[in-house]
Short mmCIF file of C-alpha atoms in Angstrom, two decimals:
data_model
loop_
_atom_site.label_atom_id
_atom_site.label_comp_id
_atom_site.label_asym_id
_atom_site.label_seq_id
_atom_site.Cartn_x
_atom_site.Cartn_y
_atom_site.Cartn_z
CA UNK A 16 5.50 -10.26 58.24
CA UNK A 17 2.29 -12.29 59.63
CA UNK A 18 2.74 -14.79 61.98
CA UNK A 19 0.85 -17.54 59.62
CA UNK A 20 3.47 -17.53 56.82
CA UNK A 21 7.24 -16.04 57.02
CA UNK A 22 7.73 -17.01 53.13
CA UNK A 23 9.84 -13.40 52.02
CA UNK A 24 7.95 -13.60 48.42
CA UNK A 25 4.41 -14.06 49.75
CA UNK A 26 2.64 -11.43 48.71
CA UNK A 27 0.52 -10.41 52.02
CA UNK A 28 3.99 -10.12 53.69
CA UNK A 29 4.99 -7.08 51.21
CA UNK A 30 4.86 -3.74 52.55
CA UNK A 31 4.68 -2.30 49.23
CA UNK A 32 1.75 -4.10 48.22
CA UNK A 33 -0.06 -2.93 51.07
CA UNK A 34 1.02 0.58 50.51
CA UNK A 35 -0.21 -0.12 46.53
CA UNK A 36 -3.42 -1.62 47.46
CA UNK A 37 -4.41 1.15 50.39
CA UNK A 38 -3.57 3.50 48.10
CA UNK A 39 -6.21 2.17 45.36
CA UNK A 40 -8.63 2.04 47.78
CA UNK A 41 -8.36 5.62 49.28
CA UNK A 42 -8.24 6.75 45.35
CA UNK A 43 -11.54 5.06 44.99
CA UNK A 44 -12.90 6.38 48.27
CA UNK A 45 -11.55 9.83 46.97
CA UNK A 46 -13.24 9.62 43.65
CA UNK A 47 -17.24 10.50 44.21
CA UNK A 48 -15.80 13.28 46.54
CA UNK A 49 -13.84 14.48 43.82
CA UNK A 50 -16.20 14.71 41.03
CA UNK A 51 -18.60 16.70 42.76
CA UNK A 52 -15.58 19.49 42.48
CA UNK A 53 -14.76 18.29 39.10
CA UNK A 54 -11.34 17.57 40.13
CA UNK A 55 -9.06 14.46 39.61
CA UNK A 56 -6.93 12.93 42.93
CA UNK A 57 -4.18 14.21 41.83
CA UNK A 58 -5.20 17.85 40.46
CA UNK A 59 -6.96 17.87 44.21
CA UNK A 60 -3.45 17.08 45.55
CA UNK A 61 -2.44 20.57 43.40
CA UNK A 62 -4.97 22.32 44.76
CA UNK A 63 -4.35 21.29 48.50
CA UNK A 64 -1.01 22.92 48.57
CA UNK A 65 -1.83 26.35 46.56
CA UNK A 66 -4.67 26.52 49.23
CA UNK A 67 -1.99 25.79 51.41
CA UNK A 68 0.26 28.26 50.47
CA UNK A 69 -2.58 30.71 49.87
CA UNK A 70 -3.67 31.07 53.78
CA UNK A 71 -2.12 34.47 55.98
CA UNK A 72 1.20 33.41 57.38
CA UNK A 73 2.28 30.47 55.21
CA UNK A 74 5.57 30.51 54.53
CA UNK A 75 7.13 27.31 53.80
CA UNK A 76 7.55 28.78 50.30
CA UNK A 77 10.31 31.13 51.27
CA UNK A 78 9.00 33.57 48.65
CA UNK A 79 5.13 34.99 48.06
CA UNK A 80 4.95 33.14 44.36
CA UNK A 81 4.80 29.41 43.77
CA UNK A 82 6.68 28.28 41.35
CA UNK A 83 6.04 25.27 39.53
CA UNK A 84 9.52 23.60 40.30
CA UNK A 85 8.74 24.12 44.13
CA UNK A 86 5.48 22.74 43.48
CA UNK A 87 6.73 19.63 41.78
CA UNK A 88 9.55 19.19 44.57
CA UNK A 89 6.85 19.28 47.24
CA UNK A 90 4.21 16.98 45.78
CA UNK A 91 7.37 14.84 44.26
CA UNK A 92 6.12 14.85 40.45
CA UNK A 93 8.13 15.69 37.87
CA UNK A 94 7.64 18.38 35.43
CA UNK A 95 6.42 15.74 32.60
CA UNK A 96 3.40 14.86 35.02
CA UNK A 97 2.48 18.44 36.18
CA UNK A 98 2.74 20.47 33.68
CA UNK A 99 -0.41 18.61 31.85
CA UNK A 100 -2.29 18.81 35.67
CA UNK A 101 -1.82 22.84 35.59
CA UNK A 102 -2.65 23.34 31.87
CA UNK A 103 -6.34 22.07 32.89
CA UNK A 104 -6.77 23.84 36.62
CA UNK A 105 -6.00 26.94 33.88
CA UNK A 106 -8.25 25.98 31.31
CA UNK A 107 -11.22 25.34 33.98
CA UNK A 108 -10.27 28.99 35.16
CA UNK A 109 -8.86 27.33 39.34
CA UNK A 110 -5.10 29.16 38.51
CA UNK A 111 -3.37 31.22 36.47
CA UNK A 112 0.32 30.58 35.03
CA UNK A 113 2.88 33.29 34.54
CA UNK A 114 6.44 33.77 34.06
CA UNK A 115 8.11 35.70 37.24
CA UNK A 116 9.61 39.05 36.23
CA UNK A 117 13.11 38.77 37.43
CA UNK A 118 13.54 35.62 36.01
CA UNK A 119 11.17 34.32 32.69
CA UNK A 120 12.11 30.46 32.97
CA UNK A 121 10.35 30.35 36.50
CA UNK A 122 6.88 30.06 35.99
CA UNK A 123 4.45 30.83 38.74
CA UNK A 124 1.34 29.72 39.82
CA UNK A 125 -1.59 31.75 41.43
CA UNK A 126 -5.30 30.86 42.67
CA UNK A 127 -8.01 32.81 40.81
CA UNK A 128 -11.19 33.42 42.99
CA UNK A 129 -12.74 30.52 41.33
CA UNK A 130 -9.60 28.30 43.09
CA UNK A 131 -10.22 30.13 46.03
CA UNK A 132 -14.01 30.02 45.92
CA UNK A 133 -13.39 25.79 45.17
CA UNK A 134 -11.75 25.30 48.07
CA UNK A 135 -14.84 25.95 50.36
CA UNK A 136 -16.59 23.73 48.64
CA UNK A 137 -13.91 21.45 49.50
CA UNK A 138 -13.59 21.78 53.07
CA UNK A 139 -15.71 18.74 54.51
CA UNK A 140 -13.51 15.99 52.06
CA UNK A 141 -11.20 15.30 54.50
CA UNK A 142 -13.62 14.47 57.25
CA UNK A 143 -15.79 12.89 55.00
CA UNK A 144 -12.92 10.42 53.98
CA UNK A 145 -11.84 9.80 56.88
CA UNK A 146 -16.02 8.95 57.98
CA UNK A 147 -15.70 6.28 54.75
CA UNK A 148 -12.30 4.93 55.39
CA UNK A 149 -12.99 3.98 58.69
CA UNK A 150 -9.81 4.57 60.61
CA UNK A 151 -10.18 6.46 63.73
CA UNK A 152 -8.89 10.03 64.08
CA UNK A 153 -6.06 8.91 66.25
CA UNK A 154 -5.33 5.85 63.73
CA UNK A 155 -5.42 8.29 60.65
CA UNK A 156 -2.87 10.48 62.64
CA UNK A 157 -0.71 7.38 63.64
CA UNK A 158 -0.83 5.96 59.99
CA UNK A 159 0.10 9.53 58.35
CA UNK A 160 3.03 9.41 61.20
CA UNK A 161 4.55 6.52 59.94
CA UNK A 162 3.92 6.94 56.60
CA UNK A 163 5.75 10.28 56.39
CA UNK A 164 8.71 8.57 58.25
CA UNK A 165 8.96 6.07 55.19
CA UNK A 166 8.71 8.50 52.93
CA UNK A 167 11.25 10.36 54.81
CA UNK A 168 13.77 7.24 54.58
CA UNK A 169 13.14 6.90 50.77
CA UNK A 170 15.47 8.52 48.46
CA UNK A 171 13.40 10.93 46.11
CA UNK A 172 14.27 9.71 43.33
#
């Protein structure tokens, strides 16, 4: 709470409205970087863990395919919200959906060389963000910190 007003109910004194309002603003700071990859924020989000995953020696997968469940568990989206996000990374050609072999109600997920190739392309966002947001390396770092540890504390759903 700020020292100028302990009122509970004010609004500057809610941690979730700074938390909505931040994240607005990084969305809109996102946004010109974005379209120049033809990607929304969170399709990039997508695309930031099958790069991810896609790198030599990744393995917090526990298995060479991604499925889409794992995917949804580790971006915390639900099925209803992905599944349109992967039908158009497939229809622009970025990855390729398939049913795994030993069992046909996991579906898979797989960069094509275009998704692979996009991610190059991609590689100065985060810098450049970070150049328009701001925030200091060590702050970004420090505000990531403590933003996982919330998100840590908070039940998934």
């Amino acid at each position: 709470m700020t020292a100028k007003n302990d009122n509970p109910l004010a609004l500057d004194n809610q941690v979730c409205f700074a938390l909505y309002a931040a994240n607005r603003a990084m969305t809109t700071l996102y946004r010109p970087l974005l379209e120049e990859l033809g990607l929304t924020y969170p399709q990039y989000l997508v695309m930031l863990v099958l790069w991810e995953a896609d790198r030599p020696g990744y393995e917090d997968t526990s298995t060479e395919l991604i499925s889409v469940s794992w995917l949804g568990r580790r971006l915390r989206l639900d099925s209803g919200t992905l599944t349109p996000l992967l039908k158009r990374l497939e229809a622009r050609g970025l990855i390729c959906r398939s049913r795994h072999t030993d069992d046909e109600r996991v579906v898979t997920l797989t960069l094509t060389g275009e998704g692979r190739e996009l991610r190059d392309r991609a590689l100065d966002i985060p810098g450049n963000l970070l150049c328009r947001s701001g925030l200091g390396l060590e702050d970004a770092r420090t505000l990531r910190q403590s933003l996982q540890r919330l998100l840590d504390q908070l039940p998934e759903k």
